[in-house]
Amino acid sequence: MCIYNIIMKCVSVVVLFTPFPVASPTPLNGRYTKSIENYKLTVPHKLDSRGDFLSFDLPHFFVHDPSKSRRKRTSQDSSMVHYGLTLNGQDHVIDLWPNHEFLSADLIVERRDPKLRRASERFKRIDREKICHYTGEVRGQNGSRAALSTCDGLAGYIILDNKRYFIEPLEHHQPNQQGQHLHMIHQSNSHVDARSAHCGTSADWEKAWKKRFRDKLLKTGQAVVGKRGTTSEHRYLEILVVCDKKFITHHKDKDMENYIMTIMNMVSDFYHDASSGNQMDIVVVRVMYLEKEEEEIDLVINTDAESTLASFCKWQVKINPKDITNPNYHDIAVLLTSGNQMDIVVVRVMYLEKEEEEIDLVINTDAESTLASFCKWQVKINPKDITNPNYHDIAVLLTRYDICADEGKDCGLMGLAYVAGACTKEENCAINEDGGLTLGIVVTHEIGHVMGCAHDTEGESACPSQAEDESYYIMAPYVHMFTTRWSTCSRGFMTALFENNLGDCLNDEPEVSIYSMRNALPGTIYDS
């Protein structure tokens, strides 16, 4: 009998409070991460505020209220939720608070399919009455962190003793009659933990910064001069998330929207880490599904990382509202394919279900051409009005393509971005290969490049890839499960971006739309 069937039989008759190691070399799949070899199995449970057992029923929701953003956390907060887990052989209480910061009040999810004529078919608002993304800590453990989504089981990460643990439900497992839901806790994965899984962004960060300074001088006629005291100012990275056709196909049998928000919840937590040295909020303003990717003009997505990045960055400019007060205007676009305190705010989610019909958009295995195509395409879809609540600052592409560089010779790439591309028109974008929950690390890393960060190696930023405790910094060139925080070099890069007025577009707080989906035509709010 296979190990999966044995596990299923055990769970049906035994109440599991602690994880147990599986000695078999047979890898198992999680709901989102595949072929996990180093894992433990557990049945999490919900606790009351005292830490006493409450229920095996894990899902928990809150009403999204942007006015509660940045409110000081207290242990008496009635909106908290608590879970029991065993890590490193010890029982722990995970205390979680609602993450109100990273979702725009006017976030829209958009399906890019020419056959969908009615606005009600193409656009939808998130259900603000049923949000399930939390951040928090392990009770009594200094330096611990947690970013967990509680929509249908637990999914996300926990940091304890400078080690990162990912947790997600076991693939195809559903809660039994008692509500017990089998989960996997894992720290390494053969797909992304090998040194072949790396970022494809160029090592020549100095060239990218010089270009930004030169462009600033040509635009304003003034030399860039650093200023002090900018780290206390609050910044908002308004994000467009674009999902290509391969990503959509791979996740078609799952709750794709919750998976995307689970990833962005983790990204948001990374940017809130004190090691960043600045106050920044990640705000998702728009999510787009490229259901007819092949029909997108000027957008090419394939395994060539650099061309994909260039394409994506140009494309996201076109789709961004021109009015920066538009609630769907984005600062940063992210492409998903299979001390700075920052808030990532999601303002727009786009599904490219007809990706092949997107004019000027080509997504394939060529990373460089895909990036170039995506960057060009995102310009066209960004609302012209920067006051539009769905205007984005940064565009992010999520893809399931195995993106490659060097004419297909290097296919270990996990992402690609333009260094210091924040607040530019056609380089404020990144492409990211989806490999499960570690996608949260990849997206955080690539947005870090957009914010001006170089790789943490002695030969690039002059900072090592690892800290003294042997954990990895976020901007290490390889994807590691033990990634925990920003290096002093990354902190310096991001601070320099702000002090030299190269990140001014991130100063505006996300707008709240005056429009209603029921009484406004799509063209009123969004550019076609």
Short mmCIF file of C-alpha atoms in Angstrom, two decimals:
data_model
loop_
_atom_site.label_atom_id
_atom_site.label_comp_id
_atom_site.label_asym_id
_atom_site.label_seq_id
_atom_site.Cartn_x
_atom_site.Cartn_y
_atom_site.Cartn_z
CA MET A 1 0.00 0.00 0.00
CA CYS A 2 1.38 3.43 -0.91
CA ILE A 3 2.36 5.88 1.80
CA TYR A 4 -0.50 8.22 0.91
CA ASN A 5 -3.13 5.52 1.54
CA ILE A 6 -1.48 4.56 4.82
CA ILE A 7 -1.58 8.18 5.96
CA MET A 8 -5.23 8.54 4.99
CA LYS A 9 -6.17 5.45 7.01
CA CYS A 10 -4.22 6.65 10.05
CA VAL A 11 -5.90 10.04 9.99
CA SER A 12 -9.35 8.47 9.87
CA VAL A 13 -8.89 6.80 13.27
CA VAL A 14 -6.30 8.88 15.14
CA VAL A 15 -6.47 12.44 16.45
CA LEU A 16 -3.10 14.00 15.62
CA PHE A 17 -1.91 16.88 17.78
CA THR A 18 1.73 16.72 16.77
CA PRO A 19 3.50 16.24 13.45
CA PHE A 20 5.16 12.93 12.76
CA PRO A 21 8.13 12.48 10.41
CA VAL A 22 7.71 10.31 7.35
CA ALA A 23 10.84 8.24 6.82
CA SER A 24 9.93 7.11 3.31
CA PRO A 25 11.89 8.85 0.55
CA THR A 26 8.65 9.01 -1.43
CA PRO A 27 7.85 12.71 -1.96
CA LEU A 28 4.34 14.00 -1.36
CA ASN A 29 2.45 16.91 -2.86
CA GLY A 30 0.99 19.75 -0.90
CA ARG A 31 -1.99 21.70 -2.17
CA TYR A 32 0.35 24.24 -3.79
CA THR A 33 3.89 22.84 -3.58
CA LYS A 34 4.79 19.64 -5.44
CA SER A 35 7.29 16.83 -4.79
CA ILE A 36 8.10 17.75 -1.19
CA GLU A 37 10.71 15.39 0.25
CA ASN A 38 11.52 16.82 3.68
CA TYR A 39 8.23 17.18 5.51
CA LYS A 40 6.24 16.38 8.62
CA LEU A 41 2.51 15.82 8.82
CA THR A 42 0.19 17.43 11.33
CA VAL A 43 -3.44 18.18 12.08
CA PRO A 44 -3.60 21.81 13.27
CA HIS A 45 -6.32 22.91 15.66
CA LYS A 46 -7.94 26.17 16.65
CA LEU A 47 -7.42 27.49 20.19
CA ASP A 48 -9.09 30.08 22.37
CA SER A 49 -7.20 33.14 23.63
CA ARG A 50 -5.93 31.18 26.65
CA GLY A 51 -4.41 28.53 24.40
CA ASP A 52 -7.00 25.84 25.19
CA PHE A 53 -8.37 23.53 22.50
CA LEU A 54 -11.39 24.96 20.72
CA SER A 55 -11.98 23.09 17.46
CA PHE A 56 -10.48 21.26 14.47
CA ASP A 57 -12.50 23.60 12.25
CA LEU A 58 -9.70 25.78 10.83
CA PRO A 59 -11.25 28.32 8.40
CA HIS A 60 -11.55 31.82 9.86
CA PHE A 61 -12.58 35.11 8.24
CA PHE A 62 -12.80 38.82 8.94
CA VAL A 63 -14.40 41.88 7.37
CA HIS A 64 -11.86 43.95 5.43
CA ASP A 65 -11.63 47.46 6.89
CA PRO A 66 -8.81 49.69 5.51
CA SER A 67 -9.36 52.13 8.38
CA LYS A 68 -7.88 49.52 10.71
CA SER A 69 -4.58 49.44 8.82
CA ARG A 70 -1.47 50.05 10.95
CA ARG A 71 -3.53 49.89 14.12
CA LYS A 72 -1.36 48.79 17.04
CA ARG A 73 -1.77 45.11 17.80
CA THR A 74 -2.90 44.03 21.26
CA SER A 75 -3.50 40.61 22.78
CA GLN A 76 -7.04 41.76 23.69
CA ASP A 77 -8.04 42.31 20.05
CA SER A 78 -11.33 40.48 19.50
CA SER A 79 -10.49 39.92 15.81
CA MET A 80 -7.51 37.68 16.67
CA VAL A 81 -7.47 33.96 15.94
CA HIS A 82 -5.20 31.35 17.54
CA TYR A 83 -3.93 27.97 16.30
CA GLY A 84 -1.97 25.12 17.85
CA LEU A 85 0.98 23.60 15.97
CA THR A 86 4.04 21.54 16.83
CA LEU A 87 7.38 22.81 15.53
CA ASN A 88 10.73 21.22 16.37
CA GLY A 89 8.99 18.78 18.68
CA GLN A 90 7.37 21.47 20.84
CA ASP A 91 3.77 22.65 20.96
CA HIS A 92 3.28 26.31 20.08
CA VAL A 93 0.43 28.80 19.98
CA ILE A 94 0.27 30.90 16.80
CA ASP A 95 -1.36 34.30 17.45
CA LEU A 96 -2.74 35.97 14.32
CA TRP A 97 -4.21 39.39 13.52
CA PRO A 98 -6.15 40.35 10.35
CA ASN A 99 -3.95 41.84 7.60
CA HIS A 100 -6.03 44.82 6.48
CA GLU A 101 -3.08 46.58 4.82
CA PHE A 102 -2.25 44.60 1.69
CA LEU A 103 -5.65 44.60 -0.05
CA SER A 104 -6.91 47.77 -1.69
CA ALA A 105 -10.46 48.70 -0.73
CA ASP A 106 -11.16 48.88 -4.48
CA LEU A 107 -9.26 45.76 -5.54
CA ILE A 108 -10.71 44.24 -8.72
CA VAL A 109 -10.19 40.83 -10.28
CA GLU A 110 -10.26 41.02 -14.07
CA ARG A 111 -10.61 38.25 -16.67
CA ARG A 112 -8.97 39.20 -19.99
CA ASP A 113 -11.19 37.35 -22.48
CA PRO A 114 -12.58 39.20 -25.55
CA LYS A 115 -15.64 36.95 -25.53
CA LEU A 116 -16.74 38.37 -22.18
CA ARG A 117 -18.78 41.41 -23.16
CA ARG A 118 -20.57 42.32 -19.93
CA ALA A 119 -18.69 44.17 -17.20
CA SER A 120 -20.15 41.78 -14.64
CA GLU A 121 -18.38 38.91 -16.44
CA ARG A 122 -15.01 40.66 -16.80
CA PHE A 123 -14.71 42.45 -13.47
CA LYS A 124 -15.50 41.51 -9.92
CA ARG A 125 -14.80 42.90 -6.50
CA ILE A 126 -13.38 40.77 -3.74
CA ASP A 127 -15.79 39.71 -1.02
CA ARG A 128 -14.75 42.14 1.72
CA GLU A 129 -16.99 40.32 4.19
CA LYS A 130 -14.91 37.15 3.92
CA ILE A 131 -11.16 37.87 4.03
CA CYS A 132 -8.91 35.18 5.48
CA HIS A 133 -5.30 36.44 5.41
CA TYR A 134 -3.48 37.03 8.69
CA THR A 135 -0.04 37.88 10.07
CA GLY A 136 1.26 37.39 13.57
CA GLU A 137 3.76 35.58 15.76
CA VAL A 138 4.48 32.51 17.84
CA ARG A 139 3.40 33.24 21.40
CA GLY A 140 6.30 33.88 23.75
CA GLN A 141 8.97 33.54 21.04
CA ASN A 142 11.00 36.69 20.39
CA GLY A 143 11.73 37.38 16.73
CA SER A 144 9.06 34.96 15.51
CA ARG A 145 6.72 35.84 12.64
CA ALA A 146 3.81 34.25 10.84
CA ALA A 147 1.94 34.98 7.61
CA LEU A 148 -0.92 32.49 7.28
CA SER A 149 -4.10 32.30 5.24
CA THR A 150 -7.00 30.51 6.92
CA CYS A 151 -9.43 30.23 3.99
CA ASP A 152 -9.55 26.42 3.76
CA GLY A 153 -6.97 25.08 6.18
CA LEU A 154 -3.70 26.89 6.92
CA ALA A 155 -1.29 28.05 4.19
CA GLY A 156 1.76 30.27 4.52
CA TYR A 157 4.86 30.41 6.67
CA ILE A 158 6.05 30.63 10.27
CA ILE A 159 9.48 31.92 11.31
CA LEU A 160 10.81 30.50 14.57
CA ASP A 161 14.42 30.59 15.82
CA ASN A 162 15.50 32.10 12.47
CA LYS A 163 14.07 29.13 10.57
CA ARG A 164 11.18 29.36 8.13
CA TYR A 165 8.52 26.64 8.09
CA PHE A 166 5.97 26.45 5.28
CA ILE A 167 2.61 24.86 6.00
CA GLU A 168 -0.16 23.83 3.60
CA PRO A 169 -2.86 21.14 3.39
CA LEU A 170 -1.90 17.79 1.90
CA GLU A 171 -3.01 17.54 -1.72
CA HIS A 172 -6.56 16.18 -2.19
CA HIS A 173 -7.09 15.74 1.56
CA GLN A 174 -10.37 17.05 2.93
CA PRO A 175 -11.37 17.41 6.60
CA ASN A 176 -13.02 14.32 8.07
CA GLN A 177 -16.30 14.35 10.00
CA GLN A 178 -14.52 15.64 13.10
CA GLY A 179 -12.98 18.44 11.05
CA GLN A 180 -9.42 17.06 11.24
CA HIS A 181 -7.47 18.32 8.22
CA LEU A 182 -4.06 16.83 7.39
CA HIS A 183 -1.33 19.39 6.68
CA MET A 184 2.33 19.31 5.65
CA ILE A 185 5.06 21.33 7.36
CA HIS A 186 8.18 21.58 5.20
CA GLN A 187 11.46 23.43 5.14
CA SER A 188 13.02 22.32 1.88
CA ASN A 189 11.86 21.30 -1.55
CA SER A 190 13.98 19.77 -4.29
CA HIS A 191 12.36 21.99 -6.93
CA VAL A 192 13.48 25.31 -5.46
CA ASP A 193 16.08 24.56 -2.81
CA ALA A 194 18.83 23.49 -5.18
CA ARG A 195 21.45 26.07 -6.12
CA SER A 196 20.26 25.83 -9.71
CA ALA A 197 17.11 27.78 -8.76
CA HIS A 198 18.17 31.38 -9.01
CA CYS A 199 17.29 34.90 -10.05
CA GLY A 200 18.22 35.94 -13.58
CA THR A 201 18.55 39.68 -12.91
CA SER A 202 21.80 41.22 -14.17
CA ALA A 203 24.67 41.75 -11.75
CA ASP A 204 25.35 45.20 -13.22
CA TRP A 205 23.24 47.16 -10.72
CA GLU A 206 25.51 50.22 -11.00
CA LYS A 207 24.54 50.63 -14.66
CA ALA A 208 20.85 50.53 -13.75
CA TRP A 209 21.25 53.16 -11.03
CA LYS A 210 23.28 55.46 -13.30
CA LYS A 211 20.50 55.22 -15.89
CA ARG A 212 17.91 56.25 -13.28
CA PHE A 213 20.02 59.24 -12.20
CA ARG A 214 20.57 60.27 -15.84
CA ASP A 215 16.87 59.96 -16.69
CA LYS A 216 15.96 61.99 -13.60
CA LEU A 217 18.37 64.76 -14.63
CA LEU A 218 17.02 64.85 -18.19
CA LYS A 219 13.43 64.94 -16.96
CA THR A 220 13.76 67.56 -14.22
CA GLY A 221 16.92 69.41 -15.21
CA GLN A 222 18.18 68.94 -11.68
CA ALA A 223 20.88 66.68 -10.34
CA VAL A 224 19.71 64.08 -7.84
CA VAL A 225 20.71 65.02 -4.31
CA GLY A 226 20.14 62.73 -1.38
CA LYS A 227 18.14 63.97 1.59
CA ARG A 228 17.95 62.81 5.17
CA GLY A 229 15.04 61.73 7.26
CA THR A 230 13.02 59.85 4.63
CA THR A 231 12.80 56.51 6.46
CA SER A 232 9.97 57.81 8.68
CA GLU A 233 7.73 58.53 5.69
CA HIS A 234 5.14 55.90 4.82
CA ARG A 235 5.24 54.45 1.30
CA TYR A 236 2.70 52.36 -0.60
CA LEU A 237 3.71 49.92 -3.34
CA GLU A 238 0.51 49.55 -5.38
CA ILE A 239 0.71 46.22 -7.18
CA LEU A 240 -0.84 44.79 -10.33
CA VAL A 241 -0.73 40.96 -10.33
CA VAL A 242 -1.04 39.26 -13.74
CA CYS A 243 -1.52 35.50 -14.13
CA ASP A 244 -0.68 33.87 -17.46
CA LYS A 245 -2.58 31.06 -19.14
CA LYS A 246 -0.22 28.31 -17.91
CA PHE A 247 -0.63 29.53 -14.33
CA ILE A 248 -4.42 29.57 -14.71
CA THR A 249 -4.49 26.06 -16.23
CA HIS A 250 -2.26 24.65 -13.48
CA HIS A 251 -4.44 26.05 -10.69
CA LYS A 252 -7.84 25.64 -12.37
CA ASP A 253 -9.01 23.03 -9.85
CA LYS A 254 -8.00 25.14 -6.84
CA ASP A 255 -9.16 28.42 -5.35
CA MET A 256 -6.74 30.45 -7.45
CA GLU A 257 -7.72 33.81 -5.99
CA ASN A 258 -7.00 32.69 -2.44
CA TYR A 259 -3.65 31.21 -3.53
CA ILE A 260 -2.61 34.52 -5.09
CA MET A 261 -3.62 36.40 -1.94
CA THR A 262 -1.81 33.83 0.21
CA ILE A 263 1.38 34.61 -1.75
CA MET A 264 0.89 38.38 -1.52
CA ASN A 265 0.11 38.13 2.20
CA MET A 266 3.57 36.59 2.67
CA VAL A 267 5.17 39.25 0.44
CA SER A 268 3.48 41.94 2.53
CA ASP A 269 4.91 40.43 5.71
CA PHE A 270 8.44 40.41 4.23
CA TYR A 271 8.21 44.14 3.51
CA HIS A 272 6.97 44.84 7.04
CA ASP A 273 10.08 43.27 8.54
CA ALA A 274 12.04 45.83 10.57
CA SER A 275 15.24 44.86 8.73
CA SER A 276 14.02 46.79 5.66
CA GLY A 277 14.61 50.06 7.50
CA ASN A 278 11.73 51.90 5.79
CA GLN A 279 7.96 52.11 6.25
CA MET A 280 6.40 50.52 3.17
CA ASP A 281 3.02 48.91 2.52
CA ILE A 282 2.45 46.41 -0.28
CA VAL A 283 -1.05 47.16 -1.67
CA VAL A 284 -2.59 44.87 -4.31
CA VAL A 285 -4.86 47.06 -6.48
CA ARG A 286 -5.60 44.79 -9.44
CA VAL A 287 -5.39 41.08 -10.34
CA MET A 288 -5.62 40.11 -14.02
CA TYR A 289 -6.15 36.63 -15.55
CA LEU A 290 -4.75 36.35 -19.13
CA GLU A 291 -7.29 33.77 -20.31
CA LYS A 292 -6.56 34.70 -23.95
CA GLU A 293 -2.87 35.48 -23.57
CA GLU A 294 -2.16 35.03 -27.29
CA GLU A 295 -4.46 37.95 -28.13
CA GLU A 296 -2.68 40.49 -25.90
CA ILE A 297 -0.93 43.05 -28.09
CA ASP A 298 2.79 43.57 -27.35
CA LEU A 299 2.92 40.89 -24.62
CA VAL A 300 5.11 37.81 -25.11
CA ILE A 301 5.52 35.33 -22.24
CA ASN A 302 7.85 32.35 -22.62
CA THR A 303 10.86 30.68 -20.96
CA ASP A 304 13.25 33.49 -21.94
CA ALA A 305 13.37 35.48 -18.71
CA GLU A 306 14.88 38.72 -20.01
CA SER A 307 12.64 39.08 -23.07
CA THR A 308 9.58 38.17 -20.98
CA LEU A 309 10.46 40.84 -18.40
CA ALA A 310 10.99 43.49 -21.08
CA SER A 311 7.70 42.60 -22.78
CA PHE A 312 5.76 42.51 -19.51
CA CYS A 313 7.10 45.88 -18.34
CA LYS A 314 6.10 47.61 -21.58
CA TRP A 315 2.66 45.98 -21.56
CA GLN A 316 1.81 46.92 -17.98
CA VAL A 317 2.31 50.61 -18.79
CA LYS A 318 -0.50 50.44 -21.35
CA ILE A 319 -3.01 48.88 -18.94
CA ASN A 320 -2.25 51.19 -16.02
CA PRO A 321 -4.75 54.05 -15.53
CA LYS A 322 -3.22 57.40 -16.46
CA ASP A 323 -4.70 59.08 -13.38
CA ILE A 324 -2.63 58.16 -10.32
CA THR A 325 -5.66 58.84 -8.09
CA ASN A 326 -7.53 56.02 -9.84
CA PRO A 327 -8.00 53.29 -7.19
CA ASN A 328 -6.70 50.71 -9.68
CA TYR A 329 -3.52 52.62 -10.57
CA HIS A 330 -0.52 50.41 -9.74
CA ASP A 331 3.03 51.34 -8.72
CA ILE A 332 4.51 47.90 -9.38
CA ALA A 333 3.38 45.08 -11.68
CA VAL A 334 4.13 41.44 -10.76
CA LEU A 335 3.88 38.58 -13.27
CA LEU A 336 3.22 35.15 -11.72
CA THR A 337 4.12 32.15 -13.92
CA SER A 338 3.88 28.45 -12.74
CA GLY A 339 13.72 48.62 9.30
CA ASN A 340 11.77 49.30 5.77
CA GLN A 341 8.26 48.79 7.00
CA MET A 342 6.37 48.54 3.75
CA ASP A 343 2.79 47.72 2.88
CA ILE A 344 2.12 45.74 -0.30
CA VAL A 345 -1.44 46.61 -1.38
CA VAL A 346 -3.18 44.52 -4.04
CA VAL A 347 -5.33 46.81 -6.21
CA ARG A 348 -5.87 44.70 -9.31
CA VAL A 349 -5.81 40.99 -10.19
CA MET A 350 -5.90 40.05 -13.90
CA TYR A 351 -6.47 36.52 -15.30
CA LEU A 352 -5.13 36.07 -18.87
CA GLU A 353 -7.58 33.30 -19.78
CA LYS A 354 -7.30 34.25 -23.48
CA GLU A 355 -3.61 35.08 -23.31
CA GLU A 356 -3.05 34.28 -27.00
CA GLU A 357 -5.45 37.07 -27.98
CA GLU A 358 -3.68 39.82 -26.03
CA ILE A 359 -2.15 42.18 -28.60
CA ASP A 360 1.59 42.85 -28.16
CA LEU A 361 1.87 40.34 -25.30
CA VAL A 362 4.08 37.27 -25.78
CA ILE A 363 4.74 34.94 -22.84
CA ASN A 364 7.06 31.97 -23.33
CA THR A 365 10.19 30.31 -21.97
CA ASP A 366 12.49 33.15 -23.08
CA ALA A 367 12.81 35.18 -19.88
CA GLU A 368 14.29 38.34 -21.40
CA SER A 369 11.77 38.65 -24.24
CA THR A 370 8.87 37.82 -21.91
CA LEU A 371 9.93 40.51 -19.45
CA ALA A 372 10.32 43.05 -22.25
CA SER A 373 6.93 42.15 -23.73
CA PHE A 374 5.15 42.17 -20.38
CA CYS A 375 6.65 45.51 -19.33
CA LYS A 376 5.54 47.12 -22.58
CA TRP A 377 2.06 45.59 -22.39
CA GLN A 378 1.35 46.59 -18.78
CA VAL A 379 1.83 50.25 -19.70
CA LYS A 380 -1.21 50.06 -22.01
CA ILE A 381 -3.55 48.52 -19.43
CA ASN A 382 -2.64 50.89 -16.59
CA PRO A 383 -5.34 53.54 -16.11
CA LYS A 384 -4.24 56.94 -17.40
CA ASP A 385 -5.64 58.68 -14.33
CA ILE A 386 -3.26 58.16 -11.41
CA THR A 387 -6.16 58.82 -9.02
CA ASN A 388 -7.88 55.69 -10.33
CA PRO A 389 -7.93 53.21 -7.40
CA ASN A 390 -6.67 50.48 -9.75
CA TYR A 391 -3.68 52.45 -11.05
CA HIS A 392 -0.56 50.40 -10.34
CA ASP A 393 3.02 51.36 -9.50
CA ILE A 394 4.51 47.90 -10.07
CA ALA A 395 3.32 45.05 -12.33
CA VAL A 396 4.00 41.41 -11.39
CA LEU A 397 3.57 38.46 -13.76
CA LEU A 398 3.01 34.96 -12.34
CA THR A 399 3.77 32.15 -14.80
CA ARG A 400 4.11 28.38 -14.89
CA TYR A 401 6.57 28.54 -17.80
CA ASP A 402 10.01 27.14 -17.00
CA ILE A 403 11.69 30.43 -17.87
CA CYS A 404 15.21 30.34 -19.31
CA ALA A 405 18.09 32.65 -20.18
CA ASP A 406 21.18 32.39 -22.37
CA GLU A 407 19.22 31.09 -25.38
CA GLY A 408 17.64 28.29 -23.39
CA LYS A 409 20.87 27.04 -21.82
CA ASP A 410 20.01 28.29 -18.31
CA CYS A 411 16.53 27.15 -17.24
CA GLY A 412 17.03 27.36 -13.49
CA LEU A 413 15.64 30.89 -13.36
CA MET A 414 12.85 31.65 -10.89
CA GLY A 415 12.40 35.33 -11.72
CA LEU A 416 13.65 38.41 -13.52
CA ALA A 417 13.24 42.17 -13.01
CA TYR A 418 14.76 45.52 -13.90
CA VAL A 419 16.92 46.98 -11.12
CA ALA A 420 15.70 50.34 -9.75
CA GLY A 421 12.69 50.32 -12.08
CA ALA A 422 10.28 51.72 -9.47
CA CYS A 423 8.40 54.83 -10.65
CA THR A 424 9.58 54.43 -14.25
CA LYS A 425 7.10 53.95 -17.07
CA GLU A 426 8.28 50.69 -18.64
CA GLU A 427 10.67 49.03 -16.17
CA ASN A 428 8.45 48.87 -13.07
CA CYS A 429 7.75 45.18 -13.48
CA ALA A 430 8.88 41.65 -12.67
CA ILE A 431 8.22 38.09 -13.86
CA ASN A 432 8.07 35.15 -11.44
CA GLU A 433 7.93 31.38 -11.94
CA ASP A 434 5.39 29.62 -9.74
CA GLY A 435 6.79 26.70 -7.76
CA GLY A 436 4.41 26.60 -4.79
CA LEU A 437 4.51 28.58 -1.56
CA THR A 438 8.13 29.62 -2.13
CA LEU A 439 6.66 31.91 -4.79
CA GLY A 440 6.26 34.34 -1.89
CA ILE A 441 10.06 34.51 -1.55
CA VAL A 442 10.53 34.89 -5.32
CA VAL A 443 8.03 37.78 -5.65
CA THR A 444 9.53 39.55 -2.62
CA HIS A 445 13.02 39.19 -4.14
CA GLU A 446 12.04 40.46 -7.60
CA ILE A 447 10.17 43.47 -6.21
CA GLY A 448 13.34 44.10 -4.21
CA HIS A 449 15.20 44.51 -7.51
CA VAL A 450 12.54 46.95 -8.73
CA MET A 451 13.17 48.89 -5.51
CA GLY A 452 16.87 49.16 -6.43
CA CYS A 453 18.40 46.22 -4.56
CA ALA A 454 21.37 44.27 -5.95
CA HIS A 455 22.06 40.62 -5.13
CA ASP A 456 23.61 39.94 -1.76
CA THR A 457 27.01 38.58 -2.74
CA GLU A 458 30.46 39.91 -1.93
CA GLY A 459 30.96 40.71 -5.61
CA GLU A 460 27.72 42.69 -6.08
CA SER A 461 26.23 44.46 -3.05
CA ALA A 462 29.29 43.66 -0.87
CA CYS A 463 26.99 41.94 1.63
CA PRO A 464 27.18 38.14 2.01
CA SER A 465 24.25 35.93 1.02
CA GLN A 466 24.01 34.50 4.53
CA ALA A 467 23.74 36.04 7.98
CA GLU A 468 25.81 34.85 10.95
CA ASP A 469 23.01 32.47 11.97
CA GLU A 470 23.33 30.86 8.48
CA SER A 471 19.88 32.06 7.37
CA TYR A 472 19.76 33.67 3.92
CA TYR A 473 19.02 37.27 3.11
CA ILE A 474 16.08 38.05 0.82
CA MET A 475 18.35 39.33 -1.97
CA ALA A 476 20.60 36.25 -2.04
CA PRO A 477 20.77 35.20 -5.72
CA TYR A 478 19.42 31.71 -5.00
CA VAL A 479 15.98 30.72 -3.68
CA HIS A 480 16.32 29.34 -0.16
CA MET A 481 13.72 28.13 2.33
CA PHE A 482 15.76 29.70 5.15
CA THR A 483 15.30 33.22 3.76
CA THR A 484 14.34 35.39 6.73
CA ARG A 485 15.20 39.10 6.39
CA TRP A 486 16.79 41.98 4.48
CA SER A 487 20.52 42.68 4.59
CA THR A 488 21.98 46.06 5.54
CA CYS A 489 22.89 46.49 1.86
CA SER A 490 19.28 46.01 0.72
CA ARG A 491 18.17 48.45 3.39
CA GLY A 492 20.71 50.94 2.04
CA PHE A 493 19.57 50.51 -1.57
CA MET A 494 15.89 51.09 -0.75
CA THR A 495 16.66 54.05 1.48
CA ALA A 496 18.82 55.57 -1.28
CA LEU A 497 15.95 55.19 -3.75
CA PHE A 498 13.74 57.31 -1.49
CA GLU A 499 16.40 59.80 -0.42
CA ASN A 500 17.23 60.54 -4.07
CA ASN A 501 13.57 61.13 -4.99
CA LEU A 502 13.49 58.10 -7.29
CA GLY A 503 10.52 56.54 -5.49
CA ASP A 504 8.19 59.52 -5.23
CA CYS A 505 5.30 57.69 -6.90
CA LEU A 506 5.12 55.45 -3.83
CA ASN A 507 4.30 58.34 -1.49
CA ASP A 508 0.59 58.52 -2.33
CA GLU A 509 -1.79 56.61 -0.10
CA PRO A 510 -4.11 54.28 -2.09
CA GLU A 511 -7.27 56.01 -3.23
CA VAL A 512 -10.77 54.85 -2.33
CA SER A 513 -12.99 54.75 -5.40
CA ILE A 514 -16.05 56.98 -5.64
CA TYR A 515 -17.48 54.62 -8.26
CA SER A 516 -19.77 51.65 -7.83
CA MET A 517 -19.50 48.51 -9.94
CA ARG A 518 -23.29 48.56 -10.21
CA ASN A 519 -23.68 52.06 -11.60
CA ALA A 520 -20.50 52.77 -13.56
CA LEU A 521 -19.44 51.48 -16.95
CA PRO A 522 -16.00 49.80 -17.21
CA GLY A 523 -14.67 52.58 -19.43
CA THR A 524 -15.45 55.09 -16.70
CA ILE A 525 -12.92 53.48 -14.41
CA TYR A 526 -10.60 51.39 -16.58
CA ASP A 527 -8.84 52.00 -19.85
CA SER A 528 -9.47 49.35 -22.49
#
